[in-house]
Amino acid sequence: MPVINIDDLTDKDKAVMEVNQLKLEVKLERWLTSKCCEEMKDYIQAGEEDDILVKGIPEDKNPFKEKGGCVIC
Amino acid sequence: MACQGLQKGETLASLKTESDGLKKKLEVERGKLNDVELHQVAEKTEVLGALSIKTRRVLKGHGAKVLCMDWCKDKRRLVSSSQVRTSTDLWTREHGVSLPCTWVMACAYAPSGCAVACGGLDNKCSVIPLSLDKDENLAAKKKSVAMHTNYVSGCTFTNSDMQMLTSSGDGTCALWDVESGQLLQSFHGHTADVLSLDLAPSETGNTFVSGGCDRKANVWDMRSGQNIQSFESHESDINCVKYYPSGDAFASASDDATCRFYDLRADREVAVYQKDSIVFGASTVDFSLSGRLLFAGYNDYTINAWDVLKGNRVSILFGHENRVSRVKLSPDGTAICSASWDNTLRIWA
């Protein structure tokens, strides 16, 4: 059984939890946003060619295309 | 545990002041490294062409709102769950079998494809092994694994069939051993119902993200139970959280009608996906394979496809006749499945 239920915590308990958490977070090591965004852009561009939902796929190759129908040659 | 750090004479008011002070300091620290917005970095990126995505299948068969769905790794089978007044059917399409589970809000396929997990208003999460034998009595094989003190809102297997993570209305998340039902780790930090969780892609290690009614998204270390990072920028409940394919970021969907994107290494929100014309809550999000698109399901019955880099909406997917409760990318990235309160599932490709 999980140790607590938030309904059992008082407002003060919740405030203590929050303060302790914030103290930890203020000390985190962070990267420059520009560096992170550049990496994200590179990651996307590396994978984009294979991303079918972005690039689209010819109707006849779509695994979900409508089945059936007649083809007259 | 709840009394750790309580100093003599600390009152609720003094704690709130300390908390506000720390939050300001956190903003300043985050701000020092915030030199650019994501869409600025993406200015030179090619604009996306119109998407050719449309409904390919409509799966009927549920007698009530479909609240949750998950893909099997084999890319062909789905598990989905709905809620009716007296009983709920958990239904895997290929088997066409109703699995015995009541009041289901969350469901997940096991990585092996041999079992499904389901949980909800019974405060439990159970595992049901699947069988090709249609006469098999699946009700007898259902096994309770997780026990919370309020509803189960989300569940997922970790990298094997052996462990399961759950999120709950009791404000906690928990890691369970499936075989014994033993609680391996519990995660405390949310101050209200937890509505969603998502496991980091396996290459990036043992973390997961959760979001809830306290408007916070928290990132956790699975082994230590430690809350590593937390983000509070939404203005209302966070209904869904989803990791970015690289594992370095995640997105969230909220009742405040926005979806937001957070970079874990920069430790901040780097994009907001919103429009003045979108006023209904977003309930669910998922990324396309490369991470370029973010699909979000809304309470106005639509699914919006957002350009993650540039921040604009690329496409609107119409078709559902009631709220969209879940969207999920297929394991090979070729399709999106959506579940809705209109009792159907749709496959878009």
Coordinates of C-alpha atoms in Angstrom, one line a residue:
Chain A
M1 CA 0.0 0.0 0.0
P2 CA 1.5 3.4 -0.9
V3 CA 2.7 5.2 2.2
I4 CA 0.5 8.2 2.0
N5 CA -2.7 9.6 0.6
I6 CA -2.6 13.3 -0.1
D7 CA -6.0 13.7 1.5
D8 CA -4.3 12.8 4.8
L9 CA -1.6 15.4 4.5
T10 CA -2.2 18.8 6.2
D11 CA -1.5 22.0 4.3
K12 CA 1.6 22.4 6.4
D13 CA 2.8 18.9 5.4
K14 CA 2.3 19.8 1.8
A15 CA 4.2 23.2 2.3
V16 CA 7.1 21.4 3.9
M17 CA 7.3 19.0 1.0
E18 CA 7.2 21.8 -1.5
V19 CA 10.0 23.8 0.3
N20 CA 12.3 20.8 0.5
Q21 CA 11.8 20.1 -3.2
L22 CA 12.4 23.7 -4.2
K23 CA 15.7 23.7 -2.2
L24 CA 16.9 20.7 -4.3
E25 CA 15.8 22.2 -7.6
V26 CA 17.4 25.6 -7.2
K27 CA 20.8 23.8 -7.2
L28 CA 20.3 21.8 -10.4
E29 CA 22.9 22.1 -13.2
R30 CA 21.3 23.5 -16.4
W31 CA 22.3 23.9 -20.0
L32 CA 21.9 27.0 -22.1
T33 CA 18.4 27.0 -23.7
S34 CA 19.9 27.8 -27.1
K35 CA 22.1 24.7 -26.9
C36 CA 19.2 22.5 -26.0
C37 CA 17.0 23.8 -28.8
E38 CA 19.8 23.4 -31.4
E39 CA 20.2 19.8 -30.3
M40 CA 16.5 19.2 -30.5
K41 CA 16.3 20.7 -34.0
D42 CA 19.2 18.4 -35.1
Y43 CA 17.5 15.4 -33.6
I44 CA 14.3 16.1 -35.5
Q45 CA 16.0 16.8 -38.8
A46 CA 17.9 13.5 -38.5
G47 CA 14.6 11.5 -38.1
E48 CA 12.3 13.6 -40.3
E49 CA 12.8 11.7 -43.6
D50 CA 11.6 8.5 -42.0
D51 CA 8.7 10.1 -40.2
I52 CA 5.8 9.0 -42.4
L53 CA 3.2 11.2 -40.7
V54 CA 5.3 14.3 -41.6
K55 CA 6.4 13.3 -45.0
G56 CA 3.3 11.5 -46.2
I57 CA 3.2 8.2 -48.1
P58 CA 1.9 7.3 -51.5
E59 CA -1.7 6.0 -51.2
D60 CA -0.8 2.5 -52.5
K61 CA 1.9 2.0 -50.0
N62 CA -0.1 3.1 -47.0
P63 CA -0.6 0.0 -44.7
F64 CA -4.0 1.4 -43.8
K65 CA -5.3 2.1 -47.2
E66 CA -8.8 0.9 -48.1
K67 CA -8.9 -2.7 -49.1
G68 CA -10.9 -4.2 -51.8
G69 CA -12.3 -2.6 -55.0
C70 CA -11.7 -3.7 -58.5
V71 CA -8.8 -2.8 -60.8
I72 CA -9.5 -3.0 -64.5
C73 CA -6.3 -3.4 -66.5
Chain B
M1 CA 8.4 11.3 6.7
A2 CA 5.9 14.1 6.4
C3 CA 7.5 15.8 9.3
Q4 CA 11.0 16.0 7.9
G5 CA 12.5 19.4 8.0
L6 CA 9.9 20.8 10.3
Q7 CA 11.7 23.5 12.3
K8 CA 10.5 24.8 15.6
G9 CA 8.1 27.7 15.1
E10 CA 7.6 27.2 11.4
T11 CA 4.0 28.1 10.5
L12 CA 2.1 27.6 7.3
A13 CA 2.6 31.3 6.5
S14 CA 6.4 31.2 7.0
L15 CA 6.6 28.1 4.9
K16 CA 4.6 29.8 2.1
T17 CA 6.9 32.8 2.3
E18 CA 10.0 30.5 2.1
S19 CA 8.4 28.6 -0.8
D20 CA 7.6 31.8 -2.7
G21 CA 11.2 33.0 -2.2
L22 CA 12.6 29.8 -3.5
K23 CA 10.3 29.8 -6.5
K24 CA 11.6 33.3 -7.4
K25 CA 15.2 32.2 -7.0
L26 CA 14.4 29.2 -9.2
E27 CA 13.0 31.5 -11.9
V28 CA 16.2 33.6 -11.7
E29 CA 18.5 30.6 -12.0
R30 CA 16.5 29.2 -14.9
G31 CA 16.4 32.7 -16.5
K32 CA 20.2 33.0 -16.4
L33 CA 20.5 30.3 -19.1
N34 CA 17.4 31.3 -21.1
D35 CA 18.9 33.0 -24.1
V36 CA 16.5 32.0 -26.8
E37 CA 13.0 30.6 -27.6
L38 CA 12.6 27.3 -29.5
H39 CA 10.8 28.9 -32.4
Q40 CA 13.6 31.4 -32.9
V41 CA 16.1 28.6 -33.2
A42 CA 13.8 27.0 -35.7
E43 CA 13.3 30.1 -37.9
K44 CA 15.4 28.7 -40.8
T45 CA 13.8 25.3 -40.6
E46 CA 11.6 24.5 -43.6
V47 CA 7.9 25.1 -43.0
L48 CA 5.9 21.9 -43.0
G49 CA 3.6 21.1 -46.0
A50 CA 0.0 20.2 -45.5
L51 CA -0.3 16.8 -43.8
S52 CA -2.1 14.0 -45.8
I53 CA -3.4 12.4 -42.6
K54 CA -7.0 11.2 -42.5
T55 CA -9.2 8.6 -40.8
R56 CA -8.5 5.2 -42.1
R57 CA -10.5 3.1 -39.7
V58 CA -13.3 3.7 -37.3
L59 CA -13.5 1.0 -34.6
K60 CA -16.9 0.6 -33.1
G61 CA -17.9 -2.0 -30.5
H62 CA -17.6 -0.2 -27.2
G63 CA -21.0 0.5 -25.7
A64 CA -19.7 3.6 -23.8
K65 CA -17.1 6.4 -23.8
V66 CA -13.6 5.1 -24.6
L67 CA -11.3 6.5 -22.0
C68 CA -8.0 4.9 -22.8
M69 CA -6.1 2.8 -25.3
D70 CA -2.7 1.4 -25.9
W71 CA -0.9 -0.3 -28.9
C72 CA 0.7 -3.7 -28.7
K73 CA 4.3 -3.7 -29.9
D74 CA 3.3 -5.9 -32.8
K75 CA 1.6 -2.8 -34.3
R76 CA -1.6 -4.7 -35.1
R77 CA -3.4 -5.1 -31.8
L78 CA -4.9 -2.5 -29.5
V79 CA -6.3 -2.6 -26.0
S80 CA -8.9 0.0 -25.2
S81 CA -11.2 0.6 -22.3
S82 CA -14.5 2.3 -21.7
Q83 CA -16.7 3.2 -18.8
V84 CA -20.4 2.3 -18.4
R85 CA -22.6 2.6 -15.4
T86 CA -22.6 -0.9 -14.2
S87 CA -19.7 -2.7 -15.8
T88 CA -16.9 -2.0 -18.2
D89 CA -15.5 -3.9 -21.1
L90 CA -11.8 -4.1 -21.8
W91 CA -11.6 -5.1 -25.4
T92 CA -8.7 -6.1 -27.6
R93 CA -9.7 -5.7 -31.1
E94 CA -8.1 -8.7 -32.8
H95 CA -9.4 -11.2 -30.2
G96 CA -12.7 -9.4 -30.1
V97 CA -12.8 -10.5 -26.5
S98 CA -14.2 -8.6 -23.6
L99 CA -11.8 -8.8 -20.7
P100 CA -13.1 -8.7 -17.1
C101 CA -12.4 -5.4 -15.6
T102 CA -14.7 -2.8 -14.2
W103 CA -14.5 1.0 -14.1
V104 CA -11.4 1.2 -16.2
M105 CA -9.6 4.5 -16.6
A106 CA -6.2 3.2 -17.7
C107 CA -5.0 0.3 -19.7
A108 CA -1.7 -0.9 -21.1
Y109 CA -0.3 -3.7 -23.2
A110 CA 2.6 -5.7 -21.7
P111 CA 5.8 -5.5 -23.8
S112 CA 5.6 -9.2 -24.6
G113 CA 2.0 -8.7 -26.0
C114 CA 0.9 -11.6 -23.7
A115 CA -1.0 -9.6 -21.1
V116 CA -2.8 -6.3 -20.5
A117 CA -3.0 -4.2 -17.4
C118 CA -6.1 -2.2 -16.4
G119 CA -7.1 0.0 -13.5
G120 CA -9.5 2.7 -12.5
L121 CA -12.2 3.4 -10.0
D122 CA -11.7 0.2 -8.1
N123 CA -8.4 1.7 -6.9
K124 CA -6.5 -1.2 -8.2
C125 CA -4.5 -2.1 -11.3
S126 CA -4.8 -5.7 -12.4
V127 CA -3.0 -7.8 -15.0
I128 CA -4.8 -10.2 -17.3
P129 CA -2.9 -12.7 -19.3
L130 CA -4.2 -13.0 -22.9
S131 CA -5.1 -16.3 -24.5
L132 CA -5.9 -17.3 -28.0
D133 CA -8.4 -19.8 -26.6
K134 CA -11.7 -18.0 -26.8
D135 CA -13.3 -20.3 -24.2
E136 CA -10.6 -19.6 -21.6
N137 CA -12.0 -18.0 -18.5
L138 CA -10.0 -14.8 -18.3
A139 CA -11.9 -13.6 -15.3
A140 CA -10.3 -16.3 -13.2
K141 CA -6.8 -15.4 -14.4
K142 CA -7.1 -11.7 -13.5
K143 CA -4.6 -10.7 -10.9
S144 CA -4.6 -7.6 -8.7
V145 CA -1.1 -6.0 -8.7
A146 CA -1.4 -2.4 -7.6
M147 CA -3.5 -1.2 -4.6
H148 CA -4.0 2.6 -4.2
T149 CA -6.2 4.5 -1.8
N150 CA -8.0 6.3 -4.6
Y151 CA -8.6 5.8 -8.4
V152 CA -5.8 4.6 -10.7
S153 CA -5.5 7.2 -13.5
G154 CA -2.5 5.7 -15.4
C155 CA -0.5 2.6 -15.8
T156 CA 2.4 1.3 -17.8
F157 CA 4.7 -1.6 -17.8
T158 CA 8.3 -0.8 -17.5
N159 CA 10.8 -2.4 -19.8
S160 CA 9.5 -5.9 -19.2
D161 CA 6.3 -7.7 -18.1
M162 CA 7.7 -7.9 -14.6
Q163 CA 7.2 -4.3 -13.3
M164 CA 4.4 -1.8 -13.5
L165 CA 4.2 1.9 -12.8
T166 CA 0.9 3.4 -11.7
S167 CA -0.4 7.0 -11.0
S168 CA -3.4 7.6 -8.8
G169 CA -6.0 10.1 -7.5
D170 CA -4.3 9.5 -4.1
G171 CA -1.6 11.9 -5.2
T172 CA 1.1 9.2 -5.5
C173 CA 2.8 7.2 -8.2
A174 CA 4.1 3.7 -7.5
L175 CA 6.3 1.0 -8.9
W176 CA 5.1 -2.6 -8.4
D177 CA 6.4 -6.1 -8.9
V178 CA 3.8 -7.8 -11.1
E179 CA 4.5 -11.4 -9.9
S180 CA 4.2 -10.7 -6.1
G181 CA 2.2 -7.5 -6.1
Q182 CA 4.8 -6.0 -3.9
L183 CA 5.2 -2.2 -3.8
L184 CA 8.8 -1.6 -4.8
Q185 CA 8.9 2.2 -4.7
S186 CA 6.4 5.0 -4.1
F187 CA 6.7 8.6 -5.3
H188 CA 5.4 11.5 -3.2
G189 CA 5.5 15.1 -4.3
H190 CA 2.2 15.9 -6.0
T191 CA -0.2 17.7 -3.7
A192 CA -3.4 16.6 -5.6
D193 CA -4.6 13.8 -7.9
V194 CA -2.0 12.5 -10.4
L195 CA -3.7 12.2 -13.8
S196 CA -1.0 10.8 -16.1
L197 CA 2.4 9.3 -16.2
D198 CA 4.9 8.4 -19.0
L199 CA 8.1 6.3 -18.9
A200 CA 11.3 7.7 -20.4
P201 CA 12.4 6.0 -23.6
S202 CA 14.5 3.1 -22.6
E203 CA 17.8 4.4 -23.9
T204 CA 17.7 7.3 -21.5
G205 CA 17.6 5.6 -18.2
N206 CA 15.3 5.1 -15.3
T207 CA 13.0 8.1 -15.1
F208 CA 9.4 8.9 -15.7
V209 CA 7.3 12.0 -15.7
S210 CA 3.9 12.6 -14.1
G211 CA 1.3 15.4 -14.2
G212 CA -1.8 16.2 -12.2
C213 CA -4.4 18.4 -10.7
D214 CA -1.8 20.5 -8.8
R215 CA -0.8 21.8 -12.2
K216 CA 2.7 20.4 -11.8
A217 CA 4.7 18.0 -14.0
N218 CA 7.3 16.1 -12.0
V219 CA 10.2 14.1 -13.2
W220 CA 11.2 11.1 -11.0
D221 CA 14.1 8.7 -10.5
M222 CA 12.5 5.3 -10.5
R223 CA 15.2 3.7 -8.3
S224 CA 15.5 6.2 -5.5
G225 CA 12.0 7.6 -5.6
Q226 CA 13.4 11.1 -5.8
N227 CA 11.6 13.9 -7.5
I228 CA 14.4 15.3 -9.7
Q229 CA 12.7 18.2 -11.5
S230 CA 9.3 19.9 -11.4
F231 CA 7.6 22.3 -13.6
E232 CA 4.6 24.5 -12.8
S233 CA 3.6 26.7 -15.7
H234 CA 0.1 25.4 -16.6
E235 CA -2.8 27.3 -15.3
S236 CA -5.0 24.3 -14.7
D237 CA -5.0 20.5 -14.3
I238 CA -2.4 18.6 -16.4
N239 CA -4.3 15.8 -18.1
C240 CA -1.5 14.1 -19.9
V241 CA 2.3 14.0 -20.1
K242 CA 4.4 12.4 -22.8
Y243 CA 8.2 12.1 -23.2
Y244 CA 9.8 13.4 -26.4
P245 CA 11.3 10.5 -28.5
S246 CA 14.9 11.5 -27.5
G247 CA 14.1 11.5 -23.8
D248 CA 15.5 15.0 -23.3
A249 CA 12.1 16.7 -23.1
F250 CA 8.4 16.1 -22.6
A251 CA 5.1 17.6 -23.5
S252 CA 1.9 18.2 -21.4
A253 CA -1.8 18.8 -22.2
S254 CA -3.9 20.8 -19.8
D255 CA -7.4 22.0 -19.1
D256 CA -6.0 25.5 -19.6
A257 CA -6.4 24.7 -23.4
T258 CA -2.6 24.7 -24.0
C259 CA 0.0 22.1 -24.6
R260 CA 3.5 22.9 -23.3
F261 CA 7.0 21.6 -24.1
Y262 CA 9.7 21.4 -21.5
D263 CA 13.4 20.7 -22.1
L264 CA 14.9 18.7 -19.2
R265 CA 18.5 19.8 -19.7
A266 CA 17.5 23.5 -19.8
D267 CA 15.1 22.8 -17.0
R268 CA 12.4 25.0 -18.4
E269 CA 9.4 25.4 -20.6
V270 CA 10.6 26.1 -24.1
A271 CA 7.3 26.3 -26.1
V272 CA 3.6 26.8 -25.6
Y273 CA 1.1 25.5 -28.2
Q274 CA -2.0 27.6 -28.1
K275 CA -4.4 29.7 -30.1
D276 CA -7.0 32.2 -29.1
S277 CA -9.6 30.1 -30.9
I278 CA -8.8 27.0 -28.9
V279 CA -10.7 27.4 -25.6
F280 CA -11.4 23.8 -24.7
G281 CA -9.1 21.7 -22.5
A282 CA -6.5 19.4 -24.1
S283 CA -6.7 15.9 -22.7
T284 CA -3.9 14.0 -24.4
V285 CA -0.7 14.3 -26.4
D286 CA 1.7 12.2 -28.4
F287 CA 4.7 12.9 -30.7
S288 CA 5.3 11.7 -34.2
L289 CA 8.3 9.4 -34.8
S290 CA 10.9 12.2 -35.4
G291 CA 9.4 14.5 -32.8
R292 CA 8.5 17.2 -35.4
L293 CA 4.8 16.9 -34.8
L294 CA 2.8 16.9 -31.6
F295 CA -0.7 15.5 -31.8
A296 CA -3.1 16.7 -29.1
G297 CA -6.7 15.7 -28.5
Y298 CA -9.2 18.2 -27.1
N299 CA -12.5 18.4 -25.4
D300 CA -13.9 20.2 -28.5
Y301 CA -13.7 16.8 -30.3
T302 CA -10.7 17.7 -32.5
I303 CA -7.1 16.6 -32.7
N304 CA -4.6 19.3 -33.5
A305 CA -1.2 18.6 -35.1
W306 CA 1.4 21.2 -33.9
D307 CA 4.8 21.9 -35.4
V308 CA 6.9 21.3 -32.3
L309 CA 9.8 23.5 -33.6
K310 CA 7.9 26.5 -35.0
G311 CA 5.0 26.4 -32.6
N312 CA 2.2 26.8 -35.1
R313 CA -0.7 24.4 -35.8
V314 CA -0.2 22.4 -39.0
S315 CA -3.4 20.5 -39.2
I316 CA -6.8 19.8 -37.5
L317 CA -8.1 16.3 -37.6
F318 CA -11.9 16.3 -37.5
G319 CA -14.1 13.2 -37.2
H320 CA -14.8 12.4 -33.6
E321 CA -18.3 13.3 -32.3
N322 CA -17.3 13.8 -28.7
R323 CA -14.2 14.6 -26.5
V324 CA -11.0 12.9 -27.5
S325 CA -9.6 11.1 -24.5
R326 CA -6.4 9.6 -25.8
V327 CA -4.1 9.8 -28.8
K328 CA -1.2 7.4 -29.3
L329 CA 1.3 6.9 -32.0
S330 CA 1.7 3.3 -33.4
P331 CA 5.0 1.6 -32.4
D332 CA 6.4 2.0 -36.0
G333 CA 5.2 5.6 -36.3
T334 CA 2.9 5.0 -39.3
A335 CA -0.4 5.9 -37.6
I336 CA -2.1 7.6 -34.7
C337 CA -5.0 6.0 -32.8
S338 CA -7.5 8.2 -31.0
A339 CA -10.1 7.2 -28.4
S340 CA -13.2 9.2 -27.8
W341 CA -16.2 9.7 -25.6
D342 CA -18.2 9.1 -28.9
N343 CA -17.6 5.3 -28.1
T344 CA -15.2 4.8 -31.0
L345 CA -11.5 4.6 -31.8
R346 CA -10.1 6.0 -35.0
I347 CA -6.9 5.2 -36.8
W348 CA -5.4 8.1 -38.7
A349 CA -2.6 7.7 -41.3

